[in-house]
């Protein structure tokens, strides 16, 4: 049998950076979805891919994958604690290495691997995420998990703590099998049934990869969308991978006029291209809100403002003051203030006493517009009325 593949990574329609990376070529396939904000997520996912490309061919693939994951984890954690600006970065990793007629998979995080065989689609990785945990416990359905506000919280990621171990599984391949590795920017937006249809219908892997990313964009493109598609076909076994056959991508660029948004096998960065040097920081996190920090901060600010306005309104409706309207002394509810011409107070009771006829010391008390209670204010108003 022979493996043929296609791969596409797209920045999506909302993000300003592509933090996903992939490897595709020869016998090695992987998708890594970085997180950590600024440039850190890209560094994390690229670092994981760089280590994967040094996998070598000596020994058991499962053991080699475990070792590479350990090394990549240590390196990302080191960068994250030593480099300013890279605090708490991390990455998912879903990697597959061919071994004869099998594929050995290593997996950390919530990127996914699916297998289509005989028309049926099966997810062959288990998400390390909060919502997946809840689905396993029967507290959420798959559909609810897809729209859950905490669906991006992952419980295992490379570079976030020491001793991160991947799930490792082996899938024996059959001619006709089709596999997809993808980031949550695809699996979180494309329903499994649609994914199955596209995968089953595709005539060749690269077009299929494009079709899957197109579908993710059609459903909002809220996240970077990356897919590696592998078809198992009849033919001579390929000769293992040399670095030059491996595509390591995507190219880092932000969306701009006249630029292509996607990078695919044709435009990926070559294996020999070192990742751009960046300065990076210390610290780590357990649960990771991937790339949604801006939205979280905006949400918090809006919440604080709303709570402030609400609290203010409650306070304002509980205080009173005495003031003047024309020649009448009036009890008002609210603060004696006007903002942009809008008064903070409303009339509650109009007295009968004439302001002009009041004793100077009483006028002074009215002019002071001191805050008071309703009862106190009414008592004052009555006392003025009886004066008049
Ligand atoms: Mg993602």
Short mmCIF file of C-alpha atoms and ligand atoms in Angstrom, two decimals:
data_model
loop_
_atom_site.label_atom_id
_atom_site.label_comp_id
_atom_site.label_asym_id
_atom_site.label_seq_id
_atom_site.Cartn_x
_atom_site.Cartn_y
_atom_site.Cartn_z
CA UNK A 1 0.00 0.00 0.00
CA UNK A 2 0.93 3.61 -0.44
CA UNK A 3 0.02 6.77 1.44
CA UNK A 4 -0.83 9.94 -0.44
CA UNK A 5 -1.62 13.13 1.37
CA UNK A 6 -2.75 16.73 1.20
CA UNK A 7 -2.56 19.53 3.74
CA UNK A 8 -3.95 23.03 4.15
CA UNK A 9 -3.64 25.55 6.95
CA UNK A 10 -5.73 28.69 6.96
CA UNK A 11 -5.67 31.64 9.33
CA UNK A 12 -9.50 31.67 9.39
CA UNK A 13 -11.75 34.69 9.24
CA UNK A 14 -11.32 36.12 12.72
CA UNK A 15 -7.78 35.57 13.97
CA UNK A 16 -4.90 37.84 13.07
CA UNK A 17 -2.31 35.09 13.32
CA UNK A 18 -2.05 31.48 12.39
CA UNK A 19 -0.82 29.58 15.42
CA UNK A 20 -1.34 26.14 13.87
CA UNK A 21 1.54 24.20 12.33
CA UNK A 22 1.58 20.95 10.41
CA UNK A 23 3.97 18.37 9.09
CA UNK A 24 3.10 16.28 6.07
CA UNK A 25 5.36 14.13 3.97
CA UNK A 26 6.83 10.68 3.54
CA UNK A 27 5.71 8.70 6.56
CA UNK A 28 5.16 11.55 8.98
CA UNK A 29 2.02 13.62 9.50
CA UNK A 30 1.10 16.01 12.28
CA UNK A 31 -1.10 18.92 13.27
CA UNK A 32 -0.14 21.18 16.19
CA UNK A 33 -2.38 23.97 17.44
CA UNK A 34 -0.43 26.52 19.44
CA UNK A 35 -1.79 28.81 22.10
CA UNK A 36 -0.42 31.56 24.23
CA UNK A 37 -1.17 34.82 22.54
CA UNK A 38 1.10 37.23 20.67
CA UNK A 39 3.64 35.14 18.81
CA UNK A 40 4.02 32.50 21.50
CA UNK A 41 1.42 30.06 20.15
CA UNK A 42 3.21 29.92 16.82
CA UNK A 43 6.53 29.27 18.50
CA UNK A 44 5.03 26.43 20.53
CA UNK A 45 3.41 24.66 17.57
CA UNK A 46 6.46 25.19 15.35
CA UNK A 47 8.78 23.87 18.03
CA UNK A 48 6.69 20.71 18.36
CA UNK A 49 6.80 20.21 14.57
CA UNK A 50 10.55 20.79 14.44
CA UNK A 51 11.10 18.08 17.04
CA UNK A 52 8.80 15.71 15.15
CA UNK A 53 10.86 16.16 12.02
CA UNK A 54 13.87 14.88 13.94
CA UNK A 55 12.01 11.68 14.73
CA UNK A 56 14.54 9.44 12.98
CA UNK A 57 13.92 5.87 11.92
CA UNK A 58 15.77 3.81 14.52
CA UNK A 59 13.66 1.76 16.92
CA UNK A 60 9.96 1.45 17.62
CA UNK A 61 7.89 4.38 16.30
CA UNK A 62 5.77 4.46 19.46
CA UNK A 63 8.85 4.86 21.63
CA UNK A 64 10.39 7.38 19.25
CA UNK A 65 7.20 9.43 19.28
CA UNK A 66 7.06 9.37 23.08
CA UNK A 67 10.66 10.51 23.28
CA UNK A 68 10.15 13.33 20.77
CA UNK A 69 7.07 14.49 22.66
CA UNK A 70 9.08 14.55 25.89
CA UNK A 71 11.83 16.58 24.26
CA UNK A 72 9.43 19.01 22.61
CA UNK A 73 7.54 19.42 25.90
CA UNK A 74 10.75 20.20 27.78
CA UNK A 75 11.87 22.69 25.14
CA UNK A 76 8.55 24.56 24.97
CA UNK A 77 8.33 24.64 28.77
CA UNK A 78 11.88 25.99 28.92
CA UNK A 79 11.13 28.73 26.40
CA UNK A 80 7.89 29.55 28.18
CA UNK A 81 9.61 29.99 31.55
CA UNK A 82 12.73 31.73 30.30
CA UNK A 83 11.61 33.99 27.49
CA UNK A 84 9.71 37.20 28.13
CA UNK A 85 6.41 37.23 26.26
CA UNK A 86 6.02 33.47 26.03
CA UNK A 87 4.55 32.82 29.45
CA UNK A 88 2.08 29.98 29.44
CA UNK A 89 2.42 29.08 25.80
CA UNK A 90 1.65 25.55 24.77
CA UNK A 91 0.51 23.43 21.89
CA UNK A 92 -1.57 20.44 21.03
CA UNK A 93 0.04 17.66 19.03
CA UNK A 94 -1.59 14.98 16.94
CA UNK A 95 1.05 13.07 15.02
CA UNK A 96 1.02 9.92 12.92
CA UNK A 97 4.00 7.86 11.76
CA UNK A 98 3.75 5.00 9.35
CA UNK A 99 5.14 1.65 10.33
CA UNK A 100 4.62 -0.92 7.60
CA UNK A 101 0.89 -1.34 7.21
CA UNK A 102 0.11 0.56 10.38
CA UNK A 103 -0.03 4.11 11.55
CA UNK A 104 1.24 4.93 15.03
CA UNK A 105 -0.42 7.97 16.54
CA UNK A 106 0.70 10.21 19.37
CA UNK A 107 -1.78 12.69 20.74
CA UNK A 108 -1.95 15.52 23.28
CA UNK A 109 -4.73 18.13 23.46
CA UNK A 110 -7.83 18.67 21.35
CA UNK A 111 -6.62 18.42 17.78
CA UNK A 112 -8.07 15.24 16.30
CA UNK A 113 -7.46 12.24 14.10
CA UNK A 114 -10.35 10.60 12.26
CA UNK A 115 -10.48 7.41 10.23
CA UNK A 116 -12.96 6.81 7.44
CA UNK A 117 -13.30 3.12 6.65
CA UNK A 118 -16.10 1.45 4.69
CA UNK A 119 -18.11 4.64 4.77
CA UNK A 120 -17.99 5.02 8.55
CA UNK A 121 -16.10 7.82 10.28
CA UNK A 122 -14.43 7.19 13.62
CA UNK A 123 -12.56 9.63 15.80
CA UNK A 124 -9.39 7.81 16.80
CA UNK A 125 -8.07 10.31 19.30
CA UNK A 126 -9.70 11.32 22.55
CA UNK A 127 -9.76 15.06 23.25
CA UNK A 128 -7.94 16.18 26.34
CA UNK A 129 -10.43 18.91 27.02
CA UNK A 130 -12.90 19.96 29.65
CA UNK A 131 -15.95 19.44 27.43
CA UNK A 132 -14.74 16.01 26.24
CA UNK A 133 -14.45 15.05 29.91
CA UNK A 134 -18.05 16.21 30.42
CA UNK A 135 -19.24 14.29 27.35
CA UNK A 136 -17.54 11.14 28.67
CA UNK A 137 -19.31 11.64 31.98
CA UNK A 138 -22.62 12.04 30.12
CA UNK A 139 -23.06 15.63 31.28
CA UNK A 140 -22.99 17.08 27.75
CA UNK A 141 -23.97 15.85 24.31
CA UNK A 142 -21.53 16.18 21.39
CA UNK A 143 -23.69 18.95 19.95
CA UNK A 144 -23.68 20.85 23.25
CA UNK A 145 -19.93 20.41 23.51
CA UNK A 146 -19.43 22.05 20.10
CA UNK A 147 -21.01 25.29 21.28
CA UNK A 148 -20.02 25.16 24.95
CA UNK A 149 -18.38 28.43 26.11
CA UNK A 150 -15.48 26.48 27.59
CA UNK A 151 -14.94 24.21 24.60
CA UNK A 152 -11.40 25.60 24.13
CA UNK A 153 -10.23 24.72 27.60
CA UNK A 154 -7.82 21.85 27.23
CA UNK A 155 -6.55 19.72 30.02
CA UNK A 156 -3.30 18.50 28.47
CA UNK A 157 -0.90 20.44 26.27
CA UNK A 158 2.77 20.39 25.41
CA UNK A 159 4.85 22.99 27.21
CA UNK A 160 2.52 23.65 30.11
CA UNK A 161 3.99 21.35 32.74
CA UNK A 162 6.67 18.75 33.21
CA UNK A 163 6.10 15.14 32.29
CA UNK A 164 3.35 15.56 29.68
CA UNK A 165 2.79 12.16 28.06
CA UNK A 166 0.95 11.54 24.80
CA UNK A 167 -1.77 8.97 24.21
CA UNK A 168 -0.21 6.51 21.78
CA UNK A 169 -2.30 4.20 19.60
CA UNK A 170 -1.68 2.05 16.56
CA UNK A 171 -4.13 1.75 13.69
CA UNK A 172 -3.63 -1.03 11.15
CA UNK A 173 -4.29 0.36 7.72
CA UNK A 174 -6.36 -1.03 4.88
CA UNK A 175 -6.36 0.10 1.28
CA UNK A 176 -9.22 2.55 0.93
CA UNK A 177 -8.78 4.04 4.40
CA UNK A 178 -8.89 7.80 4.61
CA UNK A 179 -7.54 9.72 7.58
CA UNK A 180 -7.74 13.30 8.70
CA UNK A 181 -5.65 15.09 11.28
CA UNK A 182 -7.10 18.49 12.11
CA UNK A 183 -7.06 21.36 14.55
CA UNK A 184 -10.20 22.34 16.48
CA UNK A 185 -10.68 25.19 14.02
CA UNK A 186 -12.00 22.43 11.72
CA UNK A 187 -13.45 19.79 14.06
CA UNK A 188 -15.12 22.45 16.19
CA UNK A 189 -16.98 23.92 13.21
CA UNK A 190 -17.63 21.06 10.81
CA UNK A 191 -20.11 18.48 12.01
CA UNK A 192 -18.83 14.92 11.83
CA UNK A 193 -21.42 13.87 9.31
CA UNK A 194 -20.33 16.65 6.95
CA UNK A 195 -16.71 15.75 7.54
CA UNK A 196 -17.49 12.17 6.58
CA UNK A 197 -19.26 13.29 3.40
CA UNK A 198 -16.40 15.51 2.29
CA UNK A 199 -13.78 12.90 3.09
CA UNK A 200 -15.72 10.16 1.30
CA UNK A 201 -16.43 12.30 -1.76
CA UNK A 202 -12.89 13.63 -2.28
CA UNK A 203 -11.04 12.35 -5.31
CA UNK A 204 -7.63 13.40 -4.17
CA UNK A 205 -6.25 14.40 -0.78
CA UNK A 206 -5.20 17.98 -1.49
CA UNK A 207 -8.60 18.97 -2.91
CA UNK A 208 -10.23 17.22 0.05
CA UNK A 209 -8.08 19.19 2.48
CA UNK A 210 -9.12 22.42 0.74
CA UNK A 211 -12.76 21.38 0.86
CA UNK A 212 -12.62 20.71 4.61
CA UNK A 213 -11.03 24.09 5.34
CA UNK A 214 -13.56 25.78 3.07
CA UNK A 215 -16.33 24.16 5.10
CA UNK A 216 -14.80 25.43 8.37
CA UNK A 217 -14.68 28.96 6.94
CA UNK A 218 -18.28 28.65 5.76
CA UNK A 219 -19.22 27.92 9.37
CA UNK A 220 -17.61 31.08 10.68
CA UNK A 221 -13.87 30.43 10.45
CA UNK A 222 -13.53 31.50 14.08
CA UNK A 223 -10.20 29.78 14.52
CA UNK A 224 -7.14 28.81 12.54
CA UNK A 225 -8.14 25.81 10.43
CA UNK A 226 -5.59 23.13 9.63
CA UNK A 227 -6.03 19.71 8.07
CA UNK A 228 -3.76 16.93 6.92
CA UNK A 229 -5.55 14.33 4.80
CA UNK A 230 -4.08 10.87 4.18
CA UNK A 231 -5.44 8.36 1.65
CA UNK A 232 -4.29 4.74 1.75
CA UNK A 233 -4.08 3.53 -1.84
CA UNK A 234 -2.85 0.52 -3.81
CA UNK A 235 0.74 0.67 -4.88
CA UNK A 236 4.39 0.41 -4.00
CA UNK A 237 5.38 1.30 -0.49
CA UNK A 238 6.93 4.74 -0.39
CA UNK A 239 10.54 4.96 0.66
CA UNK A 240 10.26 6.67 3.97
CA UNK A 241 10.71 10.36 4.35
CA UNK A 242 13.60 12.61 3.72
CA UNK A 243 13.43 16.09 5.18
CA UNK A 244 13.03 17.66 1.76
CA UNK A 245 9.81 15.74 1.20
CA UNK A 246 8.30 17.00 4.38
CA UNK A 247 6.32 20.15 4.30
CA UNK A 248 6.40 22.15 7.45
CA UNK A 249 3.97 24.96 7.63
CA UNK A 250 2.10 27.16 7.51
CA UNK A 251 3.92 30.30 6.54
CA UNK A 252 3.38 32.95 9.10
CA UNK A 253 1.53 35.91 7.83
CA UNK A 254 -1.42 37.97 8.69
CA UNK A 255 -4.32 38.47 6.39
CA UNK A 256 -3.73 41.31 4.01
CA UNK A 257 -4.97 42.57 0.69
CA UNK A 258 -3.82 40.50 -2.22
CA UNK A 259 -2.36 37.84 0.00
CA UNK A 260 -3.41 34.28 -0.07
CA UNK A 261 -4.82 33.27 3.25
CA UNK A 262 -4.09 29.62 3.10
CA UNK A 263 -0.84 27.85 3.00
CA UNK A 264 -0.81 24.38 1.65
CA UNK A 265 1.63 21.83 0.42
CA UNK A 266 2.71 24.06 -2.41
CA UNK A 267 3.48 27.07 -0.32
CA UNK A 268 4.55 25.67 3.01
CA UNK A 269 7.88 26.51 4.56
CA UNK A 270 10.45 23.88 3.69
CA UNK A 271 11.77 21.55 6.31
CA UNK A 272 15.16 23.22 6.37
CA UNK A 273 13.79 26.64 7.10
CA UNK A 274 14.47 27.41 10.73
CA UNK A 275 11.60 29.01 12.58
CA UNK A 276 11.98 32.74 12.92
CA UNK A 277 13.88 33.75 16.05
CA UNK A 278 11.70 35.42 18.57
CA UNK A 279 12.10 36.60 22.06
CA UNK A 280 9.79 35.15 24.47
CA UNK A 281 8.66 34.66 29.14
CA UNK A 282 8.13 32.88 32.34
CA UNK A 283 5.19 31.16 33.94
CA UNK A 284 2.65 28.55 32.92
CA UNK A 285 -0.94 27.67 33.07
CA UNK A 286 -2.98 24.61 33.56
CA UNK A 287 -6.06 25.31 31.59
CA UNK A 288 -5.66 27.26 28.47
CA UNK A 289 -8.03 29.61 26.84
CA UNK A 290 -6.64 29.38 23.37
CA UNK A 291 -6.40 32.71 21.59
CA UNK A 292 -9.57 33.97 23.17
CA UNK A 293 -7.90 36.27 25.65
CA UNK A 294 -8.92 39.45 23.83
CA UNK A 295 -12.57 38.37 23.92
CA UNK A 296 -12.33 37.36 27.56
CA UNK A 297 -10.79 40.71 28.54
CA UNK A 298 -13.37 42.62 26.48
CA UNK A 299 -16.11 40.58 28.14
CA UNK A 300 -14.79 41.34 31.61
CA UNK A 301 -14.51 45.08 30.88
CA UNK A 302 -18.08 45.17 29.53
CA UNK A 303 -19.29 43.21 32.56
CA UNK A 304 -17.57 45.60 34.98
CA UNK A 305 -19.12 48.59 33.19
CA UNK A 306 -22.58 47.01 33.23
CA UNK A 307 -22.28 46.08 36.91
CA UNK A 308 -21.09 49.65 37.60
CA UNK A 309 -24.04 51.16 35.74
CA UNK A 310 -26.47 48.78 37.46
CA UNK A 311 -25.07 49.52 40.92
CA UNK A 312 -25.16 53.23 40.19
CA UNK A 313 -28.81 53.03 39.08
CA UNK A 314 -29.78 51.15 42.25
CA UNK A 315 -27.94 53.69 44.42
CA UNK A 316 -29.40 56.64 42.50
CA UNK A 317 -32.97 55.44 42.98
CA UNK A 318 -32.48 55.15 46.74
CA UNK A 319 -31.31 58.71 47.50
CA UNK A 320 -33.31 61.97 47.59
CA UNK A 321 -32.57 65.65 47.70
CA UNK A 322 -34.47 68.91 47.92
CA UNK A 323 -34.11 71.46 45.13
CA UNK A 324 -35.94 74.24 43.34
CA UNK A 325 -38.16 74.20 40.26
CA UNK A 326 -39.23 77.74 39.29
CA UNK A 327 -40.28 79.20 42.60
CA UNK A 328 -41.26 75.84 44.09
CA UNK A 329 -39.25 73.79 46.50
CA UNK A 330 -39.29 70.22 45.28
CA UNK A 331 -38.30 66.81 46.62
CA UNK A 332 -36.32 64.88 44.01
CA UNK A 333 -35.33 61.24 43.84
CA UNK A 334 -31.72 60.71 42.67
CA UNK A 335 -28.46 62.57 42.79
CA UNK A 336 -28.39 66.35 42.23
CA UNK A 337 -26.40 65.91 39.02
CA UNK A 338 -26.83 66.31 35.29
CA UNK A 339 -24.64 64.49 32.74
CA UNK A 340 -24.71 65.56 29.08
CA UNK A 341 -27.91 67.48 29.84
CA UNK A 342 -29.60 64.37 31.27
CA UNK A 343 -30.69 64.83 34.90
CA UNK A 344 -30.02 61.98 37.31
CA UNK A 345 -33.13 62.94 39.35
CA UNK A 346 -36.92 62.95 39.01
CA UNK A 347 -39.56 64.99 40.84
CA UNK A 348 -41.28 63.18 43.70
CA UNK A 349 -43.19 65.91 45.46
CA UNK A 350 -43.72 69.64 44.88
CA UNK A 351 -44.09 71.87 47.97
CA UNK A 352 -46.41 74.85 48.22
CA UNK A 353 -43.92 77.24 49.82
CA UNK A 354 -42.40 79.96 47.64
CA UNK A 355 -38.62 79.70 47.44
CA UNK A 356 -38.24 83.49 47.21
CA UNK A 357 -40.19 84.03 50.41
CA UNK A 358 -38.08 81.64 52.46
CA UNK A 359 -35.85 82.84 55.26
CA UNK A 360 -32.26 83.14 54.00
CA UNK A 361 -31.03 80.29 56.23
CA UNK A 362 -33.76 78.00 54.81
CA UNK A 363 -32.90 79.02 51.25
CA UNK A 364 -29.31 78.12 52.04
CA UNK A 365 -30.41 74.65 53.14
CA UNK A 366 -32.38 74.18 49.92
CA UNK A 367 -29.46 75.43 47.81
CA UNK A 368 -27.10 72.95 49.48
CA UNK A 369 -29.05 70.13 47.77
CA UNK A 370 -27.89 67.68 50.39
CA UNK A 371 -28.69 64.01 50.03
CA UNK A 372 -31.41 62.75 52.30
CA UNK A 373 -34.00 60.03 52.72
CA UNK A 374 -37.51 60.25 51.35
CA UNK A 375 -39.07 60.67 54.81
CA UNK A 376 -36.54 63.29 55.88
CA UNK A 377 -37.06 65.21 52.63
CA UNK A 378 -40.85 65.12 52.96
CA UNK A 379 -40.60 66.32 56.57
CA UNK A 380 -38.45 69.26 55.46
CA UNK A 381 -40.89 70.14 52.67
CA UNK A 382 -43.83 70.15 55.15
CA UNK A 383 -41.92 72.35 57.57
CA UNK A 384 -41.36 74.90 54.76
CA UNK A 385 -45.04 74.74 53.76
CA UNK A 386 -46.13 75.46 57.32
CA UNK A 387 -43.65 78.40 57.46
CA UNK A 388 -45.33 79.89 54.39
MG1 LIG B 1 -7.46 26.02 17.39
#
